[in-house]
Short mmCIF file of C-alpha atoms in Angstrom, two decimals:
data_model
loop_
_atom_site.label_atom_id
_atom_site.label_comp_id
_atom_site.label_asym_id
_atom_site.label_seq_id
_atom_site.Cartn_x
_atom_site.Cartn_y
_atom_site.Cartn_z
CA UNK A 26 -21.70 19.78 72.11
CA UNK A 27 -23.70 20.49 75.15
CA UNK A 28 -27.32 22.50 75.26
CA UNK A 29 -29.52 22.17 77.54
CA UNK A 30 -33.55 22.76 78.37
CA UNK A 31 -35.60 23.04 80.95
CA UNK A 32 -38.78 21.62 79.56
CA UNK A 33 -41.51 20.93 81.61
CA UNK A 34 -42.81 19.42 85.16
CA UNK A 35 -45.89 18.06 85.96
CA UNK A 36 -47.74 16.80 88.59
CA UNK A 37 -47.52 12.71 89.33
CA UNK A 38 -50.18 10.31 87.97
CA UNK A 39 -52.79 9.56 90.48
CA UNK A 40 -51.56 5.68 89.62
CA UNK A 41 -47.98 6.86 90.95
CA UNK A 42 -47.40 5.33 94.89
CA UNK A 43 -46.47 8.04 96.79
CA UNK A 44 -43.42 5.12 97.46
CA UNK A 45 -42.33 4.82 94.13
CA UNK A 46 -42.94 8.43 93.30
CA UNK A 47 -40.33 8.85 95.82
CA UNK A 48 -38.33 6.42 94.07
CA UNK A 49 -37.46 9.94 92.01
CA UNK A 50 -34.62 12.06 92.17
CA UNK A 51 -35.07 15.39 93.78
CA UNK A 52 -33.79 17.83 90.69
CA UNK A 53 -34.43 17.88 87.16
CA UNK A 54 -33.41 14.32 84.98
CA UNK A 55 -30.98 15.00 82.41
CA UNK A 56 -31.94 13.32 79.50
CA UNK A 57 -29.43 13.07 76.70
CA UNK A 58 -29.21 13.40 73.28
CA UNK A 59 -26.86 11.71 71.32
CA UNK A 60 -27.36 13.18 68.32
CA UNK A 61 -26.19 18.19 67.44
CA UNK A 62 -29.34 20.31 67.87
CA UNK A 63 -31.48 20.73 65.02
CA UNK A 64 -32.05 16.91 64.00
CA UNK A 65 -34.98 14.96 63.83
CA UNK A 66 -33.89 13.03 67.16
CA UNK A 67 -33.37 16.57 68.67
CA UNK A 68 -36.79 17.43 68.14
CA UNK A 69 -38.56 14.55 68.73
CA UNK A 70 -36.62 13.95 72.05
CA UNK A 71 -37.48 18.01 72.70
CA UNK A 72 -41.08 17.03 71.71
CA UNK A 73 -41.66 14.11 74.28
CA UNK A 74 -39.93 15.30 76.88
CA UNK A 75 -42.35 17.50 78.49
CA UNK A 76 -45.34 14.82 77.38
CA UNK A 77 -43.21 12.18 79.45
CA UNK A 78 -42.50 15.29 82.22
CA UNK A 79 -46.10 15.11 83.10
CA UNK A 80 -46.71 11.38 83.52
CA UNK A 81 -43.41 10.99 85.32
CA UNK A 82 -44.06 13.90 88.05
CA UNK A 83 -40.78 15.37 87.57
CA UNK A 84 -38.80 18.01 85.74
CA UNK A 85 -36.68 16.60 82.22
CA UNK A 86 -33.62 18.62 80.94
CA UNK A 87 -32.48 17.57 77.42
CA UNK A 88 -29.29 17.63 76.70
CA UNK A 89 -27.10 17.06 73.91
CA UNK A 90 -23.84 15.05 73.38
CA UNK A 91 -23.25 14.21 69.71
CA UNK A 92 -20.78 12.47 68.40
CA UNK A 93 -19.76 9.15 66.41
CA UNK A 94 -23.85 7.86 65.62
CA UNK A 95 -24.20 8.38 69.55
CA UNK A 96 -21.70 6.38 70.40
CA UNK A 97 -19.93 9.26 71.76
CA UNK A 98 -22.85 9.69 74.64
CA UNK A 99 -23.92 5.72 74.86
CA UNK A 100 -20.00 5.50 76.07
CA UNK A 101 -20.66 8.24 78.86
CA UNK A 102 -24.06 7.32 79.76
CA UNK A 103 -22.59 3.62 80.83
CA UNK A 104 -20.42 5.69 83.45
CA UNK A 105 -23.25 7.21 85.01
CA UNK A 106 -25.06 6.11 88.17
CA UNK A 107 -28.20 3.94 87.67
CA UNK A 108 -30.22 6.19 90.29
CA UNK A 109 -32.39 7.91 87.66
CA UNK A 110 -30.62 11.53 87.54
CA UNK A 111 -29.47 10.75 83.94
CA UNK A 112 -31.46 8.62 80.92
CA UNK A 113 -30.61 8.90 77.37
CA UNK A 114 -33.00 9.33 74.34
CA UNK A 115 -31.46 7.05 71.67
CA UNK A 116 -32.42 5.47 67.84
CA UNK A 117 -31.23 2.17 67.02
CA UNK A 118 -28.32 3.62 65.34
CA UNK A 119 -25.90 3.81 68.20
CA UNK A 120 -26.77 -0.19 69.17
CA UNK A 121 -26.10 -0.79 65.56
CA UNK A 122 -22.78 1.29 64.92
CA UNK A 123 -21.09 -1.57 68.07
CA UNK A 124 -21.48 -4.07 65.09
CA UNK A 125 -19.24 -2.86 62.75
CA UNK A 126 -16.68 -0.88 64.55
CA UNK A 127 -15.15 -0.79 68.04
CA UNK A 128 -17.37 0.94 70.66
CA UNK A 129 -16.80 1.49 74.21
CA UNK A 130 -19.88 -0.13 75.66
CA UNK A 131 -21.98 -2.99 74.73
CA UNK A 132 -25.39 -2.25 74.00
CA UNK A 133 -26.27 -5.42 75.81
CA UNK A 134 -25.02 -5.54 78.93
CA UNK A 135 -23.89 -1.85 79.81
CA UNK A 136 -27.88 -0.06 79.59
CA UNK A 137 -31.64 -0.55 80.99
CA UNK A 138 -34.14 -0.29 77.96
CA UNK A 139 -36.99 1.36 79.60
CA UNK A 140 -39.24 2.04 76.48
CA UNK A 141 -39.40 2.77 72.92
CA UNK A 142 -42.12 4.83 71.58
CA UNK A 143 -41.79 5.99 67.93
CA UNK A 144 -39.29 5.15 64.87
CA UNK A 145 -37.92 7.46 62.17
CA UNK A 146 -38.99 7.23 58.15
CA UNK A 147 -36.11 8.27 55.90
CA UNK A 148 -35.56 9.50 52.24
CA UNK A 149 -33.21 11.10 49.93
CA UNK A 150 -33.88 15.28 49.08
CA UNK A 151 -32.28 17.63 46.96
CA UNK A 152 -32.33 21.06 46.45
CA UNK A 153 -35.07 22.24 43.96
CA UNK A 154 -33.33 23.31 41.61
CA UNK A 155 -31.26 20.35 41.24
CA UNK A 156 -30.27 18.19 37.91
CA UNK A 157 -31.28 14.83 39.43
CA UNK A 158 -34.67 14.54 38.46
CA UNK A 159 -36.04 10.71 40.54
CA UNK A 160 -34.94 7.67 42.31
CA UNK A 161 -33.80 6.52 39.33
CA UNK A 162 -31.59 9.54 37.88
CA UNK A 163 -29.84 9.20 41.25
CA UNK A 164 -28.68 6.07 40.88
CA UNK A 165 -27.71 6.08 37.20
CA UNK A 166 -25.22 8.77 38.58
CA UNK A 167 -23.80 6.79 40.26
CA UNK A 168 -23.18 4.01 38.70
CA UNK A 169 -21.59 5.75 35.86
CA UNK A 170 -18.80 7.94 37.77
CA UNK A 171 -18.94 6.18 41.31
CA UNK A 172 -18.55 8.11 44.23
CA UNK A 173 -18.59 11.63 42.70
CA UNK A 174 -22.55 11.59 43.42
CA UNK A 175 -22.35 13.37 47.33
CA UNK A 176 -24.97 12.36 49.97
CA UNK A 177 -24.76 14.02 53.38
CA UNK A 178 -26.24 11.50 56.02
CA UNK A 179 -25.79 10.79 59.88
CA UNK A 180 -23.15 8.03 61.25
CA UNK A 181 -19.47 7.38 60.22
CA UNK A 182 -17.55 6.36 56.74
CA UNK A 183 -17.13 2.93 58.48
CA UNK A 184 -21.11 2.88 59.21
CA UNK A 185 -22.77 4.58 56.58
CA UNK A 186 -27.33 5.25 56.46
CA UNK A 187 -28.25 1.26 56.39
CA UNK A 188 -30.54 2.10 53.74
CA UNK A 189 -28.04 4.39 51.65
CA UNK A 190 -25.71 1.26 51.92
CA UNK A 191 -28.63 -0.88 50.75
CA UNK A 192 -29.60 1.10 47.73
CA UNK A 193 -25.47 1.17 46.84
CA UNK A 194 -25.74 -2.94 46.87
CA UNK A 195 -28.70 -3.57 45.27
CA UNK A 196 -28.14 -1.33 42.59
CA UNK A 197 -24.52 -1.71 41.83
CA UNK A 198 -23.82 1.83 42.59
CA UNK A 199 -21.10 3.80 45.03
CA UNK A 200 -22.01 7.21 46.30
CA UNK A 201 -19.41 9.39 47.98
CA UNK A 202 -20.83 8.97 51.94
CA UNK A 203 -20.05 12.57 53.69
CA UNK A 204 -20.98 12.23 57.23
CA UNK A 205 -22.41 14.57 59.73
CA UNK A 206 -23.52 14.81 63.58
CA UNK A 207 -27.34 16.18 62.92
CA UNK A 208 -29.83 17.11 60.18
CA UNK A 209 -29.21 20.99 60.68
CA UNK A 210 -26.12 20.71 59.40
CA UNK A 211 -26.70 18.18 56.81
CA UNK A 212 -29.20 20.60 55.37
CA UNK A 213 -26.87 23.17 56.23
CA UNK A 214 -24.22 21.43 53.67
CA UNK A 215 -26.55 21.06 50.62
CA UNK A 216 -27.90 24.28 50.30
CA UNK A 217 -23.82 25.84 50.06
CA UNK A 218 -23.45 22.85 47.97
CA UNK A 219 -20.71 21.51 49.31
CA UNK A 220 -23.12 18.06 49.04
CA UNK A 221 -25.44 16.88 46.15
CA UNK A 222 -28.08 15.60 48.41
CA UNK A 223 -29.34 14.23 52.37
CA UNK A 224 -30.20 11.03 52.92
CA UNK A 225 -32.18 11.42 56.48
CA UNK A 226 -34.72 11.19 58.47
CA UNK A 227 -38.16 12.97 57.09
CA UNK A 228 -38.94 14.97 60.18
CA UNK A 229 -35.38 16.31 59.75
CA UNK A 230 -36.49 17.44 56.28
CA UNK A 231 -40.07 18.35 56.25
CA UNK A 232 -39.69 21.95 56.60
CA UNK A 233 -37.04 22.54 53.69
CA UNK A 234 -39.41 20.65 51.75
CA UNK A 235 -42.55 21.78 52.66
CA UNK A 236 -40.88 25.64 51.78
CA UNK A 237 -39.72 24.15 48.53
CA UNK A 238 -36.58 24.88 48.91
CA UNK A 239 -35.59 20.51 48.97
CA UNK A 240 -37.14 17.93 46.58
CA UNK A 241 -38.07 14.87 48.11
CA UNK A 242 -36.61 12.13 45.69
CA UNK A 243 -38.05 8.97 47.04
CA UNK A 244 -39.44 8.12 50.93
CA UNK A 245 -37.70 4.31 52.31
CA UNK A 246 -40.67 3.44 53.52
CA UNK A 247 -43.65 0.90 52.99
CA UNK A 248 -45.86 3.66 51.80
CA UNK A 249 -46.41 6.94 50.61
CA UNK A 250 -46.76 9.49 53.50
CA UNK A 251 -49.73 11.43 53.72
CA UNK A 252 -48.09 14.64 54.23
CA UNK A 253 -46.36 14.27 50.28
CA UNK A 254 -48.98 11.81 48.26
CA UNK A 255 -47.00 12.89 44.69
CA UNK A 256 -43.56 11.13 46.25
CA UNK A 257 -43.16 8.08 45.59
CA UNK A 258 -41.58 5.51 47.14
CA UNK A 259 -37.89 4.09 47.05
CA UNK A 260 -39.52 0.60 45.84
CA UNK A 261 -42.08 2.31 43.76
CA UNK A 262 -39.53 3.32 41.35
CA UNK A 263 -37.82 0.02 41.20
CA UNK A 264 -35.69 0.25 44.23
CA UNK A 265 -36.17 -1.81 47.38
CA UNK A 266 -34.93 -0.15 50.43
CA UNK A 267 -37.30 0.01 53.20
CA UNK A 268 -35.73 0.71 56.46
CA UNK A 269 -36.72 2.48 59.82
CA UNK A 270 -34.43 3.30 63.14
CA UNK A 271 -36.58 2.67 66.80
CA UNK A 272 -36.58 5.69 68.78
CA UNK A 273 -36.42 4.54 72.60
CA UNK A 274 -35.16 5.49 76.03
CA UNK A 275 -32.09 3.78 78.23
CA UNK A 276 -30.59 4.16 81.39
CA UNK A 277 -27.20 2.97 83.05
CA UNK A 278 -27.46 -0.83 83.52
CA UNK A 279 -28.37 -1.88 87.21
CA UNK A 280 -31.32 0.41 87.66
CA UNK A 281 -33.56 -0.97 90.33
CA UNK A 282 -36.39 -2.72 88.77
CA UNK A 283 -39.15 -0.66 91.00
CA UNK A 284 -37.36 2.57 89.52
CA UNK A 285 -36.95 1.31 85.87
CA UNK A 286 -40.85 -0.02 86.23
CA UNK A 287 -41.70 4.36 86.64
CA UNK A 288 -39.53 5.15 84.06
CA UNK A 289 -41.22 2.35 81.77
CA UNK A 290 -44.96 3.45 82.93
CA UNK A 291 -44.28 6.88 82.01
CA UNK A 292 -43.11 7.06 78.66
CA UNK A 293 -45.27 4.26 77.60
CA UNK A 294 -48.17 6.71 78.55
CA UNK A 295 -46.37 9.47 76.84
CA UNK A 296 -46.59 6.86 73.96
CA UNK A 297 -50.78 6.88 74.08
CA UNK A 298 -51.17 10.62 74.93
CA UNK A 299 -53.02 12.47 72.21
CA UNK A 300 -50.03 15.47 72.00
CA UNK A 301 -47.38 12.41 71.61
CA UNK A 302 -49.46 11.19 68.27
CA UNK A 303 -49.72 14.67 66.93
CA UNK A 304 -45.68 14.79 67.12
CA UNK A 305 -45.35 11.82 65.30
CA UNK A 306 -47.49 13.09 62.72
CA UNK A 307 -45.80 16.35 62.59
CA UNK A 308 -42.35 14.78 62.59
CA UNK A 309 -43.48 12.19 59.90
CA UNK A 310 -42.46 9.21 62.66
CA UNK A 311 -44.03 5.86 63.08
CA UNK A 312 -45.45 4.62 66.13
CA UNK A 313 -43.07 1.92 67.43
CA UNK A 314 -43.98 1.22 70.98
CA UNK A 315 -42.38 -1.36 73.37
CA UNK A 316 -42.08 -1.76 77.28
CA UNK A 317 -39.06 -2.75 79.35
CA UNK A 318 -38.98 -6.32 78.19
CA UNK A 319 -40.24 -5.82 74.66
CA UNK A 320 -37.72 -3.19 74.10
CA UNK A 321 -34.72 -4.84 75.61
CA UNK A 322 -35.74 -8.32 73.70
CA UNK A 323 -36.06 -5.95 70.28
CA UNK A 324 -31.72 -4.77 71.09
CA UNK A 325 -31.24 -8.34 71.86
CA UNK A 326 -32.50 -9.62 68.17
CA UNK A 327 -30.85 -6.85 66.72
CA UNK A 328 -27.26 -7.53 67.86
CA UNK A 329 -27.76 -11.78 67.22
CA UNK A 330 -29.33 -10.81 63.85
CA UNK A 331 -27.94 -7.77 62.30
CA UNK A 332 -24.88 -9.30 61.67
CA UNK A 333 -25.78 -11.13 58.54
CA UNK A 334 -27.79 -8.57 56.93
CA UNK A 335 -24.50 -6.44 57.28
CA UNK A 336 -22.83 -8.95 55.57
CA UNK A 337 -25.20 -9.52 52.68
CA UNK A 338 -24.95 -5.65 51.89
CA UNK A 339 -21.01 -5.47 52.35
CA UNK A 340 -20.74 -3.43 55.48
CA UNK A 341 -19.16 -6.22 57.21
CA UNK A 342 -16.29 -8.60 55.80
CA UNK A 343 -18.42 -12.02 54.43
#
C-alpha cells in the first residue's frame, strides 16, 4: 500500500558545501516505509522526516510499502538507483526476517546504512475490560490450552515478535501468533476481538492506553517508562524478555561515499535536535544513535550473531 507526504523543506546547513549540497537531487526524496500507515514506524518515520528535511536542505516524501516485516520494500529498494532520489526508513526487523526465511536481498551487501537514530520499546496490551489480569495470568493461559491465547503482532508465522517468541520459550508456553502489516490494524483487531491481545511497539499503543481503552500488561524493557510508572516490567513479574528493534535509514548499495557522508550528517543532526528528542519521548522510543560505519558494523553483528540466539529460542532448526 502506497501513501504518500509531502513533509517539509528547509534551507541547507551553513556546514553544507555548496558542492556537496549539489550532490542532491533536484525533487523531493522518497523515503519509504516498510511498514501500513498508522504504526509506530509510520509515525516516527512521519515525525523525523521534516526534522531531517531541514538539516538535509531538501524536500522528504514518505511513503509506504508494507509487506512481509519490510521485506516486501527492502526487496524493491535494492532495485533502485543509488543517486539519492529514494532512501528507506527501516527497524531491524526486516535485516532480521533474511535469517529465518528466504528474502530477496541481503541485508549485507544489497544497502548503504546511513544512520540510525532511535529504537522501539515493546509490550503486551489488552483491552480494559479484559479477563487477563498481569504478565503472569497471560502466560498461565497459555500454558494450559496452548495456542488458543491470540496475540496480534507485526512480522510473519515463520518470524514471529523476537520477544513474543522469547517469552513462549522461557516459559514453556505457545500462543496462537496472528500477524499483521502495522499497529493500526493490530489495534484495529483487538478491539472487534477477533484477537486477545497486541504485542507491539509502545508508541504504537500509547494512545489506546493513555484513553483507557488498552491495559498495558507488562513493558520488554530494562525499566519502567516514565509515561506509565504503575506497569511493570516483563522481568519484574518473573519474566525475562527484554528486547528493542534499531530504527535507522538505508539506501541502495553503491551510493557515492561524498553523497552517503550528507545523508549521514543530516540525520545524525536530526538525531541531536531538540524536536527529534521530544518525538522519542512522545513515541516512548529510545535513543539509539549510530553513523555510517557504526550503523553498518551494528547489521553486520546482527546477521554473524543472531543466528544462535534464534536457535536457543527455537525459531531456527538447532
Amino acid at each position: 500500500m502506497k501513501r504518500r507526504l509531502l513533509l517539509s523543506s528547509g534551507l541547507a546547513l551553513p556546514a553544507l558545501a555548496a558542492g556537496a549540497q549539489s550532490l542532491l537531487p533536484d525533487r523531493p526524496i522518497r523515503l519509504i516505509c516498510p511498514w501500513a500507515p498508522g504504526g509506530t514506524t509510520d509515525t516516527y518515520l512521519r515525525g523525523i522526516a521534516p526534522i531531517a528535511a531541514r538539516h538535509l536542505g531538501q524536500s522528504i516524501v514518505v511513503e509506504n510499502r508494507a509487506g512481509a516485516s519490510g521485506a516486501v520494500a527492502m526487496a524493491w529498494l535494492k532495485t533502485q538507483r543509488p543517486d539519492g532520489a529514494v532512501i528507506a526508513g527501516i527497524t531491524d526487523a526486516s535485516v532480521r526476517i533474511a535469517i529465518t526465511q528466504p528474502v530477496q536481498y541481503d541485508p549485507v551487501k544489497d544497502f548503504t546504512y546511513l544512520a540510525a537514530t532511535g529504537t522501539l520499546n515493546f509490550g503486551w496490551a489488552v483491552m480494559n475490560d479484559s479477563p487477563i489480569r498481569d504478565m503472569a495470568d497471560l502466560v498461565a493461559r497459555a500454558k494450559a490450552r496452548p495456542e488458543t491465547v491470540s496475540v496480534a503482532g507485526g512480522g510473519t508465522p515463520a518470524n514471529p515478535p523476537f520477544g513474543l517468541r522469547v517469552l513462549e520459550h522461557r516459559t514453556d508456553s505457545k500462543f496462537l501468533f496472528v500477524p499483521f502489516a502495522g499497529g493500526g490494524q493490530m489495534i484495529n483487531a483487538v478491539m472487534a476481538r477477533d484477537v486477545d491481545l497486541v504485542y507491539d511497539a509502545l508508541g504504537a499503543l500509547a494512545g489506546v492506553i493513555d484513553g483507557g481503552t488498552f491495559r498495558c500488561l507488562g513493558i520488554a524493557a530494562e525499566a519502567r517508562f516514565p509515561r506509565w510508572p504503575n506497569v511493570p516490567t516483563a522481568r519484574e513479574q518473573g519474566f525475562d524478555v527484554v528486547t528493542d528493534l534499531p530504527c535507522g535509514f538505508i539506501a541502495p548499495h553503491g551510493m557515492a561515499p561524498a553523497l552517503t557522508a550528507l545523508f549521514e550528517a543530516a540525520f545524525l543532526k536530526a538525531a541531536e535536535d531538540p524536536e527529534h528528542l521530544v518525538l522519542l519521548n512522545r513515541l516512548n522510543l529510545g535513543p539509539f544513535t549510530r553513523g555510517t560505519a557504526a550503523y553498518t558494523a551494528h547489521i553486520e553483528r546482527t546477521m554473524r550473531e543472531l543466528p544462535a540466539v534464534y536457535r536457543a529460542v527455537g525459531m531456527l532448526p538447532a
